Amino acid sequence: MSSGDGAGSNGRGASEHEVVIVGAGFAGMYMLHKLRGLGFDTVVLERADGVGGTWYWNRYPGARCDVESMQYSYSFDPELEQEWSWSERYSGQPEILRYANHVAERYDLRRDIRFGTTVAQVDWDDDARQWRLQTDRGEYRARFVVMATGCLSTANVPQFEGAETFGGPTYHTGRWPHEGVDFSGQSVAVIGTGSSAVQAIPVIAAQCRKLTVFQRTPNYSVPARNEPLDPAEQAKWKANYRELRAKMFAERAAMVQRLPDGEDPAKEAGDDEFCQRMEQRWEVGGFTFYRAYGDIALDPESNNRVAEFVRNKIAGIVHDPEVAAKLTPHNTIACKRPCLDTHYYETFNQPHVDLVDVSETPIERICEAGVVVDGREYPVDGIVYATGFDAMTGTLLRMNVTGRGGMRLADHWDAGPRTYLGLGVAGFPNMFTVSGPGSPSVLTNMIPSIEQHVDWIARCLVDLRERGAATIEPEPHAEAYWVDYVNAVADLTLYPTCNSWYLGANIPGKTRVFMPLPGFPPYVEICEDVASDNYRGFVLT
Ligand code: NA7
């Protein structure tokens, strides 16, 4: 039952609903649409002033999806699929945000989204068997909470000494000003060389007078080969969407590649065959490169052979051998999030672009005029922090969630996140996470992953309603089993061998645990099986 709108802190009491969803990105929007259609009284709390989540916040120059447009969209409504057209092979942030707004409009979602509402505290009330959410606009109560808070939604801004003394503007890629930023004629620092920086650096370089990039770890990147979307390609997808979506869902990353995945081992390929295959994929562009052979993510020797191919490419693209050497990674390829780019390495051939290696001598401090490394001052007008996110758990933990008996989620996750299926947490009844730790999430095309979670949660809520069950939560042993399972699967791969944000290794003090689960289709099967088997591993009361 709703007591009306978000009641706010005006003395009218809490706003009560059956379901509160936190977040109005692609997960929250679809969850709302789905639950509304099933007759649940649902409200969404969103700290931003608009929908879109990741695509609302990440407005940095060059921000673009690395999944091809025809696959990075909702599949739940064939009419929506047919009426929307994409303009490029990979959509830029403005186009994806327009799509999110179109969806909000089309399904009249905004009337149940409370914008500009930040959740500060989330407590389970065992007596009332409901959640209480404290926000800066008053209290909300609900039987169920769905955390649709995104995997990359809490910015990581390193605490450099003197940062507050800097005389110019600073930006984080994930909190980019909506009015845009004009770097014309300016000297700009970019700190970081992850996916966001790899996209932003060529675009910022094209605008500014001088660009200085501060790199701690060089990254492998492969050309995206973005281009205007071929109308015939778009028509092919629209004519065959059901069949192609089914193919996507059957893929381990929930997306179809332009070339078939190689199954054979890279280390056993003859030199000519290897070069030909890798060259072809380098030219085609996109993630298909990383799928050329079956064992790139599994076998160190095969992995290194592919890595060496990219190292040679860097040496061929970057004119100054010293700069090329600094840009050349030596770690495992694709165990950090693989990057796709448009002229990233080429950008370092431009005379106004400098690369400062901070791997051995870290950024010492920020001063009023710029960035200081090893006693040398690099004067800049503005600083761009492309320093990533407290991924997968950061946003959930900042909401101060407490479950049964006042147990803090932060304590329960002290040794790393623990979930069952990436959907629920033991001791936190009626709380669901969409693309949470322990689910394939960031290792996949996010929208199909989101749809699968939303559909599962919706089915679960309907089943609970039909059975008259008040609560559902994972059994501790099922959660423990799942944590072990995710680790065991990750340990079969090379993923845990790098200091990646998948492991939480980018955040000082964060426990190192591999958070996402590799492999979408087997995961989907397990989720279906659990639901069909009377929610095996969950307790229903
Ligand atoms: P990432 O991939 O986490 O990249 C962050 C970058 O910032 C990375 O190069 C870091 O170096 C660097 N970094 C972080 N802290 C520091 C300090 N203190 N000094 C110097 N450099 C630092 O974030 P992105 O935003 O690029 O990408 C996140 C995801 O968004 C991406 O994977 C896509 O899924 C979309 P490091 O490698 O840690 O040495």
Coordinates of C-alpha atoms and ligand atoms in Angstrom, one line a residue:
M1 CA 0.0 0.0 0.0
S2 CA 1.3 3.4 -0.8
S3 CA 0.8 6.4 1.4
G4 CA 1.2 8.5 -1.7
D5 CA 4.3 10.0 -3.1
G6 CA 7.8 10.0 -1.4
A7 CA 6.5 11.5 1.8
G8 CA 9.7 13.2 2.6
S9 CA 10.8 14.5 5.9
N10 CA 7.7 16.6 6.4
G11 CA 6.1 14.7 9.2
R12 CA 3.6 12.8 7.1
G13 CA 5.4 9.5 7.9
A14 CA 7.0 6.9 5.7
S15 CA 5.9 6.1 2.2
E16 CA 5.0 2.4 2.1
H17 CA 5.1 0.0 -0.8
E18 CA 5.4 -3.7 -1.6
V19 CA 8.7 -3.2 -3.4
V20 CA 11.3 -0.5 -3.4
I21 CA 13.8 -0.6 -6.1
V22 CA 17.1 1.4 -5.6
G23 CA 18.4 2.8 -8.9
A24 CA 16.8 3.8 -12.2
G25 CA 19.4 2.5 -14.6
F26 CA 18.6 -0.2 -17.1
A27 CA 18.0 -2.7 -14.2
G28 CA 15.7 -0.5 -12.1
M29 CA 13.7 0.6 -15.1
Y30 CA 13.0 -2.9 -16.4
M31 CA 12.3 -4.1 -12.8
L32 CA 9.7 -1.4 -12.3
H33 CA 8.0 -2.0 -15.6
K34 CA 7.9 -5.8 -15.0
L35 CA 6.6 -5.5 -11.4
R36 CA 4.0 -2.9 -12.3
G37 CA 2.7 -5.2 -15.0
L38 CA 2.4 -8.0 -12.4
G39 CA 0.4 -5.7 -10.1
F40 CA 3.0 -5.0 -7.4
D41 CA 3.0 -1.5 -5.8
T42 CA 6.5 -0.5 -6.6
V43 CA 8.6 2.7 -6.3
V44 CA 12.1 3.5 -7.5
L45 CA 14.5 5.7 -5.6
E46 CA 17.2 7.3 -7.7
R47 CA 19.8 9.8 -6.6
A48 CA 20.2 11.3 -10.1
D49 CA 17.8 13.7 -11.7
G50 CA 17.1 11.4 -14.6
V51 CA 17.1 7.8 -15.7
G52 CA 20.0 5.9 -17.2
G53 CA 22.3 5.0 -14.3
T54 CA 25.8 4.4 -15.7
W55 CA 24.9 6.3 -18.9
Y56 CA 23.5 9.2 -16.9
W57 CA 26.8 9.7 -15.0
N58 CA 29.5 8.7 -17.4
R59 CA 29.4 11.6 -19.9
Y60 CA 33.1 12.0 -20.4
P61 CA 34.4 12.8 -23.9
G62 CA 34.4 9.6 -26.0
A63 CA 32.1 7.6 -23.6
R64 CA 30.8 4.7 -25.6
C65 CA 29.5 1.2 -25.1
D66 CA 31.9 -1.6 -26.0
V67 CA 29.0 -3.9 -26.8
E68 CA 27.6 -3.5 -30.3
S69 CA 24.4 -1.4 -30.4
M70 CA 22.1 -4.0 -31.8
Q71 CA 22.9 -6.2 -28.8
Y72 CA 23.1 -3.6 -26.1
S73 CA 19.3 -3.0 -25.8
Y74 CA 16.3 -4.5 -24.1
S75 CA 14.8 -7.6 -25.6
F76 CA 11.6 -7.8 -23.5
D77 CA 9.4 -6.0 -26.0
P78 CA 9.6 -6.8 -29.7
E79 CA 7.8 -3.5 -30.5
L80 CA 10.5 -1.5 -28.7
E81 CA 13.1 -3.4 -30.6
Q82 CA 11.5 -2.5 -33.9
E83 CA 10.8 1.1 -33.3
W84 CA 14.2 2.1 -32.0
S85 CA 17.1 2.6 -34.5
W86 CA 20.8 3.0 -33.7
S87 CA 23.2 5.1 -35.6
E88 CA 26.6 3.6 -35.0
R89 CA 28.2 0.2 -34.6
Y90 CA 28.8 1.0 -30.9
S91 CA 26.6 3.6 -29.4
G92 CA 27.9 6.7 -27.8
Q93 CA 26.7 7.8 -24.3
P94 CA 24.3 10.5 -25.6
E95 CA 22.5 8.0 -27.8
I96 CA 22.2 5.4 -25.1
L97 CA 20.9 8.0 -22.7
R98 CA 18.3 9.0 -25.3
Y99 CA 17.3 5.4 -25.5
A100 CA 16.9 5.1 -21.7
N101 CA 14.8 8.2 -21.8
H102 CA 12.7 6.8 -24.6
V103 CA 12.1 3.7 -22.6
A104 CA 11.1 5.8 -19.5
E105 CA 8.7 7.8 -21.7
R106 CA 7.2 4.8 -23.6
Y107 CA 6.3 2.8 -20.5
D108 CA 5.4 5.9 -18.4
L109 CA 8.1 4.9 -15.8
R110 CA 8.9 8.3 -14.3
R111 CA 5.7 8.6 -12.3
D112 CA 7.0 5.9 -10.0
I113 CA 10.6 7.1 -9.8
R114 CA 11.6 9.5 -7.1
F115 CA 14.5 11.4 -8.5
G116 CA 17.1 13.3 -6.5
T117 CA 16.6 10.8 -3.7
T118 CA 19.7 9.3 -2.0
V119 CA 19.4 6.2 0.1
A120 CA 21.5 6.6 3.3
Q121 CA 20.4 3.7 5.5
V122 CA 18.6 0.4 4.8
D123 CA 17.4 -1.7 7.8
W124 CA 15.4 -4.9 8.0
D125 CA 12.7 -4.7 10.7
D126 CA 12.2 -8.2 11.8
D127 CA 8.9 -7.6 13.7
A128 CA 7.2 -5.8 10.9
R129 CA 8.9 -8.0 8.4
Q130 CA 9.7 -5.1 6.1
W131 CA 12.6 -2.9 5.0
R132 CA 13.0 0.7 6.2
L133 CA 15.0 2.9 3.9
Q134 CA 16.1 6.3 5.1
T135 CA 16.7 8.8 2.3
D136 CA 17.4 12.5 2.2
R137 CA 13.8 12.9 1.3
G138 CA 12.2 10.9 4.1
E139 CA 11.6 7.3 4.9
Y140 CA 10.3 4.5 2.7
R141 CA 9.1 1.1 3.8
A142 CA 8.7 -2.0 1.8
R143 CA 8.4 -5.8 2.1
F144 CA 11.0 -6.3 -0.7
V145 CA 14.0 -4.3 -1.7
V146 CA 15.7 -4.7 -5.1
M147 CA 19.2 -3.3 -5.3
A148 CA 19.5 -2.2 -8.9
T149 CA 22.5 0.0 -8.0
G150 CA 24.8 -0.9 -10.8
C151 CA 28.3 -2.4 -10.7
L152 CA 30.3 0.7 -11.5
S153 CA 28.5 3.5 -9.7
T154 CA 30.7 4.6 -6.9
A155 CA 33.7 6.6 -8.2
N156 CA 37.2 5.9 -6.9
V157 CA 39.0 9.1 -6.4
P158 CA 42.5 8.4 -5.0
Q159 CA 43.4 10.6 -2.0
F160 CA 46.4 12.4 -3.4
E161 CA 48.1 14.7 -0.9
G162 CA 47.3 18.3 -1.7
A163 CA 44.4 17.5 -4.1
E164 CA 42.2 20.2 -2.5
T165 CA 44.8 22.9 -3.2
F166 CA 44.6 22.4 -7.0
G167 CA 43.7 25.8 -8.6
G168 CA 41.7 24.5 -11.6
P169 CA 38.7 22.3 -12.1
T170 CA 38.8 18.5 -11.5
Y171 CA 36.6 15.9 -13.1
H172 CA 35.9 12.2 -12.5
T173 CA 34.9 10.3 -15.7
G174 CA 32.0 8.7 -13.8
R175 CA 30.6 12.0 -12.5
W176 CA 31.0 14.2 -15.5
P177 CA 29.3 17.6 -15.5
H178 CA 26.1 17.7 -17.5
E179 CA 26.8 21.0 -19.0
G180 CA 29.9 19.5 -20.7
V181 CA 33.5 20.7 -20.5
D182 CA 35.4 22.6 -23.1
F183 CA 39.2 21.9 -23.0
S184 CA 40.0 24.1 -26.0
G185 CA 43.3 25.9 -25.5
Q186 CA 43.9 24.2 -22.1
S187 CA 46.6 22.0 -20.7
V188 CA 44.9 18.8 -19.2
A189 CA 46.1 15.9 -17.0
V190 CA 44.4 12.5 -17.3
I191 CA 45.2 10.2 -14.4
G192 CA 44.5 6.5 -15.3
T193 CA 44.6 4.4 -18.4
G194 CA 41.7 2.0 -17.9
S195 CA 38.7 1.6 -20.3
S196 CA 37.4 5.1 -19.6
A197 CA 40.7 6.8 -20.2
V198 CA 41.3 4.7 -23.3
Q199 CA 38.1 6.2 -24.7
A200 CA 38.6 9.7 -23.4
I201 CA 42.3 10.3 -24.2
P202 CA 42.0 10.5 -28.0
V203 CA 38.9 12.8 -27.8
I204 CA 40.4 15.1 -25.1
A205 CA 43.7 15.2 -27.1
A206 CA 41.8 16.4 -30.2
Q207 CA 40.5 19.3 -28.2
C208 CA 43.1 20.5 -25.8
R209 CA 46.4 22.4 -26.2
K210 CA 48.4 20.0 -24.2
L211 CA 47.6 16.6 -22.7
T212 CA 49.7 14.8 -20.0
V213 CA 48.6 11.2 -19.2
F214 CA 49.7 9.7 -15.9
Q215 CA 49.9 5.9 -16.3
R216 CA 50.3 3.5 -13.5
T217 CA 49.7 0.3 -15.4
P218 CA 49.7 0.1 -19.2
N219 CA 46.7 -1.6 -20.7
Y220 CA 46.1 -3.8 -23.7
S221 CA 43.6 -2.3 -26.1
V222 CA 42.2 -3.5 -29.4
P223 CA 40.6 -1.3 -32.1
A224 CA 36.8 -1.1 -31.8
R225 CA 36.4 -0.1 -35.5
N226 CA 33.4 2.0 -34.7
E227 CA 31.6 3.3 -37.8
P228 CA 28.1 4.3 -38.8
L229 CA 25.8 1.3 -38.5
D230 CA 25.3 -0.4 -41.8
P231 CA 21.5 -0.2 -42.5
A232 CA 21.6 -3.8 -43.9
E233 CA 23.1 -5.0 -40.6
Q234 CA 20.4 -3.2 -38.6
A235 CA 17.7 -4.6 -40.9
K236 CA 19.1 -8.1 -40.5
W237 CA 18.9 -7.8 -36.7
K238 CA 15.4 -6.4 -36.8
A239 CA 14.2 -9.2 -39.1
N240 CA 15.7 -11.9 -37.0
Y241 CA 15.7 -10.5 -33.5
R242 CA 14.2 -13.6 -31.7
E243 CA 16.7 -16.0 -33.2
L244 CA 19.6 -13.6 -32.7
R245 CA 18.7 -12.9 -29.1
A246 CA 18.5 -16.6 -28.4
K247 CA 22.0 -16.9 -29.8
M248 CA 23.2 -14.1 -27.6
F249 CA 21.7 -15.7 -24.5
A250 CA 23.5 -19.0 -25.4
E251 CA 26.9 -17.2 -25.4
R252 CA 29.2 -17.1 -22.4
A253 CA 29.3 -13.3 -22.4
A254 CA 25.7 -12.9 -23.6
M255 CA 26.7 -11.4 -26.9
V256 CA 27.3 -12.6 -30.4
Q257 CA 30.7 -11.9 -32.0
R258 CA 31.3 -10.9 -35.6
L259 CA 33.5 -14.0 -36.1
P260 CA 32.9 -17.4 -34.6
D261 CA 34.8 -18.1 -31.4
G262 CA 38.0 -20.2 -31.9
E263 CA 37.9 -23.4 -30.0
D264 CA 41.4 -24.6 -30.5
P265 CA 44.5 -23.7 -28.4
A266 CA 46.5 -20.6 -29.4
K267 CA 49.8 -22.2 -28.4
E268 CA 49.5 -25.0 -30.9
A269 CA 48.7 -22.8 -33.9
G270 CA 51.3 -22.6 -36.7
D271 CA 52.8 -19.1 -37.0
D272 CA 51.1 -18.3 -40.3
E273 CA 47.7 -19.4 -39.2
F274 CA 48.1 -17.6 -35.9
C275 CA 49.1 -14.3 -37.5
Q276 CA 46.4 -14.5 -40.1
R277 CA 43.7 -15.2 -37.6
M278 CA 44.8 -12.4 -35.2
E279 CA 45.3 -9.9 -38.0
Q280 CA 41.8 -10.6 -39.3
R281 CA 40.3 -10.1 -35.8
W282 CA 42.4 -6.9 -35.3
E283 CA 40.9 -5.6 -38.5
V284 CA 37.3 -6.6 -37.7
G285 CA 37.6 -5.0 -34.3
G286 CA 35.8 -5.5 -31.0
F287 CA 35.8 -8.3 -28.5
T288 CA 36.0 -11.0 -31.2
F289 CA 39.8 -10.5 -31.0
Y290 CA 39.9 -11.9 -27.5
R291 CA 37.9 -14.9 -28.6
A292 CA 40.2 -16.0 -31.4
Y293 CA 41.2 -19.2 -29.6
G294 CA 39.5 -21.2 -26.9
D295 CA 42.2 -21.0 -24.3
I296 CA 43.2 -17.3 -24.2
A297 CA 41.6 -16.8 -20.7
L298 CA 42.8 -20.2 -19.5
D299 CA 46.4 -21.0 -20.6
P300 CA 49.3 -18.7 -19.7
E301 CA 51.3 -19.7 -22.8
S302 CA 48.4 -19.2 -25.2
N303 CA 47.6 -16.0 -23.4
N304 CA 51.1 -14.7 -23.8
R305 CA 51.2 -15.4 -27.5
V306 CA 48.1 -13.2 -28.0
A307 CA 49.5 -10.6 -25.7
E308 CA 52.7 -10.6 -27.7
F309 CA 50.7 -9.9 -30.9
V310 CA 49.3 -6.8 -29.2
R311 CA 52.7 -5.7 -27.9
N312 CA 54.0 -5.9 -31.5
K313 CA 51.1 -3.8 -32.7
I314 CA 51.9 -1.1 -30.1
A315 CA 55.5 -1.1 -31.2
G316 CA 54.4 -0.7 -34.8
I317 CA 51.9 2.1 -34.1
V318 CA 53.8 4.3 -31.6
H319 CA 56.7 6.1 -33.3
D320 CA 58.9 6.9 -30.2
P321 CA 60.3 3.6 -28.9
E322 CA 60.5 4.9 -25.4
V323 CA 56.9 5.9 -25.4
A324 CA 56.0 2.6 -27.0
A325 CA 57.9 0.7 -24.3
K326 CA 56.0 2.6 -21.5
L327 CA 52.7 1.8 -23.2
T328 CA 53.4 -1.9 -23.5
P329 CA 51.8 -4.1 -20.9
H330 CA 53.5 -7.3 -19.7
N331 CA 50.8 -8.8 -17.6
T332 CA 48.1 -11.4 -18.7
I333 CA 45.9 -10.1 -21.5
A334 CA 42.2 -9.7 -20.8
C335 CA 42.5 -10.6 -17.1
K336 CA 41.7 -6.9 -16.5
R337 CA 38.7 -5.7 -18.3
P338 CA 39.7 -5.7 -22.0
C339 CA 39.7 -2.3 -23.6
L340 CA 38.4 -1.3 -27.1
D341 CA 39.6 2.0 -28.6
T342 CA 39.5 4.4 -31.4
H343 CA 43.1 5.6 -32.1
Y344 CA 44.3 5.2 -28.5
Y345 CA 47.9 4.3 -29.1
E346 CA 48.1 6.6 -32.2
T347 CA 47.2 9.5 -29.9
F348 CA 50.7 9.3 -28.2
N349 CA 52.3 10.1 -31.6
Q350 CA 50.9 13.7 -31.4
P351 CA 53.5 16.2 -30.2
H352 CA 51.2 17.8 -27.6
V353 CA 50.6 14.5 -25.8
D354 CA 52.9 13.3 -23.1
L355 CA 53.0 10.1 -21.1
V356 CA 54.2 10.0 -17.6
D357 CA 54.9 6.6 -16.1
V358 CA 54.0 6.6 -12.4
S359 CA 54.4 2.8 -11.9
E360 CA 57.6 3.1 -9.9
T361 CA 57.4 6.7 -8.7
P362 CA 53.7 7.2 -7.9
I363 CA 52.0 10.6 -8.1
E364 CA 53.6 12.4 -5.2
R365 CA 51.0 15.1 -4.6
I366 CA 48.8 17.6 -6.4
C367 CA 49.7 21.2 -6.0
E368 CA 48.0 24.4 -6.9
A369 CA 49.5 24.4 -10.4
G370 CA 49.2 20.7 -11.3
V371 CA 50.6 17.2 -10.6
V372 CA 53.9 16.4 -8.9
V373 CA 55.8 13.2 -9.7
D374 CA 59.3 12.5 -8.4
G375 CA 59.8 16.1 -7.5
R376 CA 58.8 17.4 -10.9
E377 CA 55.8 19.6 -11.3
Y378 CA 53.5 19.1 -14.4
P379 CA 51.5 22.3 -14.6
V380 CA 47.9 21.8 -15.9
D381 CA 44.7 23.8 -16.1
G382 CA 42.4 20.9 -15.3
I383 CA 42.6 17.3 -14.0
V384 CA 40.6 14.3 -15.2
Y385 CA 40.5 11.4 -12.8
A386 CA 39.9 8.3 -15.0
T387 CA 40.6 6.3 -11.9
G388 CA 37.7 3.9 -12.0
F389 CA 35.2 2.7 -9.4
D390 CA 34.7 0.8 -6.1
A391 CA 33.2 -1.9 -8.3
M392 CA 30.3 -4.2 -7.5
T393 CA 30.2 -3.7 -3.8
G394 CA 31.0 0.0 -3.2
T395 CA 27.5 1.4 -3.7
L396 CA 25.7 -1.4 -1.8
L397 CA 28.0 -1.0 1.2
R398 CA 27.7 2.8 1.3
M399 CA 24.0 2.4 1.9
N400 CA 24.6 1.0 5.4
V401 CA 22.4 -2.1 5.0
T402 CA 21.6 -4.0 8.1
G403 CA 19.7 -7.3 8.0
R404 CA 18.3 -9.8 10.6
G405 CA 19.3 -9.0 14.1
G406 CA 21.0 -5.7 13.0
M407 CA 23.8 -7.6 11.2
R408 CA 25.7 -5.1 9.0
L409 CA 26.2 -6.1 5.3
A410 CA 29.7 -4.5 5.7
D411 CA 30.5 -7.1 8.5
H412 CA 28.9 -10.0 6.6
W413 CA 31.1 -9.1 3.6
D414 CA 34.2 -8.3 5.6
A415 CA 36.1 -11.1 3.8
G416 CA 34.6 -10.3 0.5
P417 CA 31.0 -10.3 -0.9
R418 CA 28.9 -13.3 -0.1
T419 CA 25.8 -14.0 -2.1
Y420 CA 23.7 -16.9 -3.3
L421 CA 23.5 -16.8 -7.1
G422 CA 24.4 -13.1 -7.0
L423 CA 20.7 -12.6 -6.2
G424 CA 20.3 -12.8 -2.4
V425 CA 22.3 -12.6 0.8
A426 CA 21.9 -14.9 3.9
G427 CA 20.5 -12.9 6.8
F428 CA 19.0 -10.2 4.5
P429 CA 15.5 -11.4 3.8
N430 CA 13.5 -10.1 0.9
M431 CA 16.5 -8.3 -0.5
F432 CA 17.6 -9.0 -4.1
T433 CA 20.6 -7.7 -6.0
V434 CA 20.5 -7.3 -9.7
S435 CA 23.8 -8.3 -11.4
G436 CA 25.3 -8.5 -7.9
P437 CA 28.7 -10.1 -7.0
G438 CA 28.6 -13.8 -7.7
S439 CA 26.6 -13.4 -10.9
P440 CA 28.1 -13.1 -14.4
S441 CA 27.3 -9.3 -14.5
V442 CA 30.4 -7.4 -15.7
L443 CA 31.8 -10.3 -17.6
T444 CA 28.8 -10.2 -19.9
N445 CA 26.7 -7.8 -22.0
M446 CA 24.9 -6.1 -19.1
I447 CA 21.4 -5.7 -20.5
P448 CA 20.7 -9.4 -21.2
S449 CA 22.2 -10.2 -17.7
I450 CA 19.9 -7.6 -16.2
E451 CA 16.9 -8.9 -18.0
Q452 CA 17.6 -12.4 -16.8
H453 CA 17.9 -11.2 -13.1
V454 CA 14.8 -9.1 -13.3
D455 CA 12.8 -11.9 -14.8
W456 CA 14.0 -14.3 -12.1
I457 CA 13.2 -11.9 -9.3
A458 CA 9.7 -11.1 -10.8
R459 CA 8.9 -14.8 -11.0
C460 CA 10.1 -15.3 -7.5
L461 CA 7.9 -12.5 -6.2
V462 CA 4.9 -14.0 -8.0
D463 CA 5.6 -17.4 -6.6
L464 CA 5.8 -16.0 -3.1
R465 CA 2.6 -14.1 -3.5
E466 CA 0.8 -17.3 -4.8
R467 CA 2.1 -19.3 -1.9
G468 CA 1.4 -16.6 0.7
A469 CA 5.0 -16.6 1.8
A470 CA 6.2 -13.5 3.6
T471 CA 9.9 -13.8 3.3
I472 CA 12.7 -15.5 1.3
E473 CA 16.4 -15.6 2.0
P474 CA 19.3 -17.8 1.1
E475 CA 20.3 -20.5 3.6
P476 CA 23.8 -19.9 4.9
H477 CA 25.1 -23.2 3.6
A478 CA 23.8 -22.4 0.1
E479 CA 25.5 -19.1 0.2
A480 CA 28.8 -20.7 1.4
Y481 CA 28.5 -23.2 -1.4
W482 CA 28.0 -20.5 -4.0
V483 CA 31.0 -18.4 -2.8
D484 CA 33.2 -21.5 -3.1
Y485 CA 31.7 -22.3 -6.5
V486 CA 32.4 -18.8 -7.9
N487 CA 35.9 -19.0 -6.7
A488 CA 36.5 -22.5 -8.1
V489 CA 35.2 -21.4 -11.5
A490 CA 37.3 -18.2 -11.5
D491 CA 40.4 -20.2 -10.4
L492 CA 40.1 -22.3 -13.6
T493 CA 40.8 -19.1 -15.5
L494 CA 43.6 -16.5 -15.6
Y495 CA 41.3 -13.8 -14.3
P496 CA 42.5 -13.8 -10.7
T497 CA 46.1 -13.3 -11.8
C498 CA 46.0 -9.4 -12.3
N499 CA 45.3 -6.5 -9.9
S500 CA 41.9 -5.8 -11.4
W501 CA 38.8 -4.2 -10.1
Y502 CA 37.1 -7.6 -10.7
L503 CA 39.1 -8.6 -7.6
G504 CA 38.6 -5.3 -5.8
A505 CA 42.4 -4.9 -6.1
N506 CA 42.1 -1.2 -7.2
I507 CA 40.7 0.0 -3.9
P508 CA 43.2 0.2 -1.0
G509 CA 42.2 -2.1 1.8
K510 CA 39.4 -3.9 -0.1
T511 CA 39.5 -7.7 0.3
R512 CA 40.7 -9.5 -2.8
V513 CA 38.0 -11.8 -4.0
F514 CA 37.1 -12.5 -7.6
M515 CA 33.5 -11.0 -7.7
P516 CA 31.8 -11.9 -11.0
L517 CA 31.1 -15.5 -12.1
P518 CA 32.5 -16.4 -15.6
G519 CA 30.0 -18.1 -17.9
F520 CA 26.4 -16.9 -18.6
P521 CA 24.5 -20.0 -20.0
P522 CA 25.4 -22.4 -17.2
Y523 CA 24.5 -19.7 -14.7
V524 CA 21.1 -19.1 -16.2
E525 CA 20.4 -22.8 -16.2
I526 CA 21.3 -23.0 -12.4
C527 CA 19.0 -20.1 -11.6
E528 CA 16.2 -21.7 -13.5
D529 CA 16.8 -25.0 -11.9
V530 CA 16.9 -23.5 -8.4
A531 CA 13.5 -21.7 -8.9
S532 CA 11.9 -24.8 -10.4
D533 CA 13.2 -26.9 -7.5
N534 CA 11.1 -25.0 -4.9
Y535 CA 13.8 -22.3 -4.6
R536 CA 16.5 -24.8 -3.5
G537 CA 18.9 -23.1 -1.1
F538 CA 16.5 -20.4 -0.1
V539 CA 14.3 -20.4 3.0
L540 CA 10.7 -19.3 2.5
T541 CA 8.5 -18.4 5.5
Ligands
NA7_1 P1 39.6 1.2 -14.3 O1 39.6 0.2 -15.4 O2 39.6 0.8 -12.9 O3 40.9 2.1 -14.6 C1 41.3 3.0 -13.6 C2 42.7 3.6 -14.0 O4 43.1 4.5 -13.0 C3 43.7 2.5 -14.0 O5 44.6 2.7 -15.1 C4 44.4 2.6 -12.7 O6 45.7 2.1 -12.7 C5 44.4 4.1 -12.5 N1 44.6 4.5 -11.2 C6 43.7 4.3 -10.1 N2 44.3 4.8 -9.0 C7 45.4 5.4 -9.3 C8 46.4 6.1 -8.6 N3 46.3 6.3 -7.3 N4 47.5 6.6 -9.3 C9 47.6 6.4 -10.7 N5 46.7 5.7 -11.4 C10 45.6 5.2 -10.7 O7 38.4 2.3 -14.5 P2 37.7 2.8 -15.8 O8 36.8 3.8 -15.4 O9 38.7 3.0 -16.9 O10 36.9 1.5 -16.3 C11 35.9 1.0 -15.4 C12 34.9 0.2 -16.2 O11 34.0 1.1 -16.8 C13 35.4 -0.5 -17.4 O12 36.1 -1.6 -17.2 C14 34.2 -0.7 -18.2 O13 33.4 -1.8 -17.8 C15 33.5 0.6 -18.0 P3 46.0 0.6 -12.2 O14 45.6 -0.2 -13.4 O15 45.1 0.3 -11.0 O16 47.4 0.5 -11.9

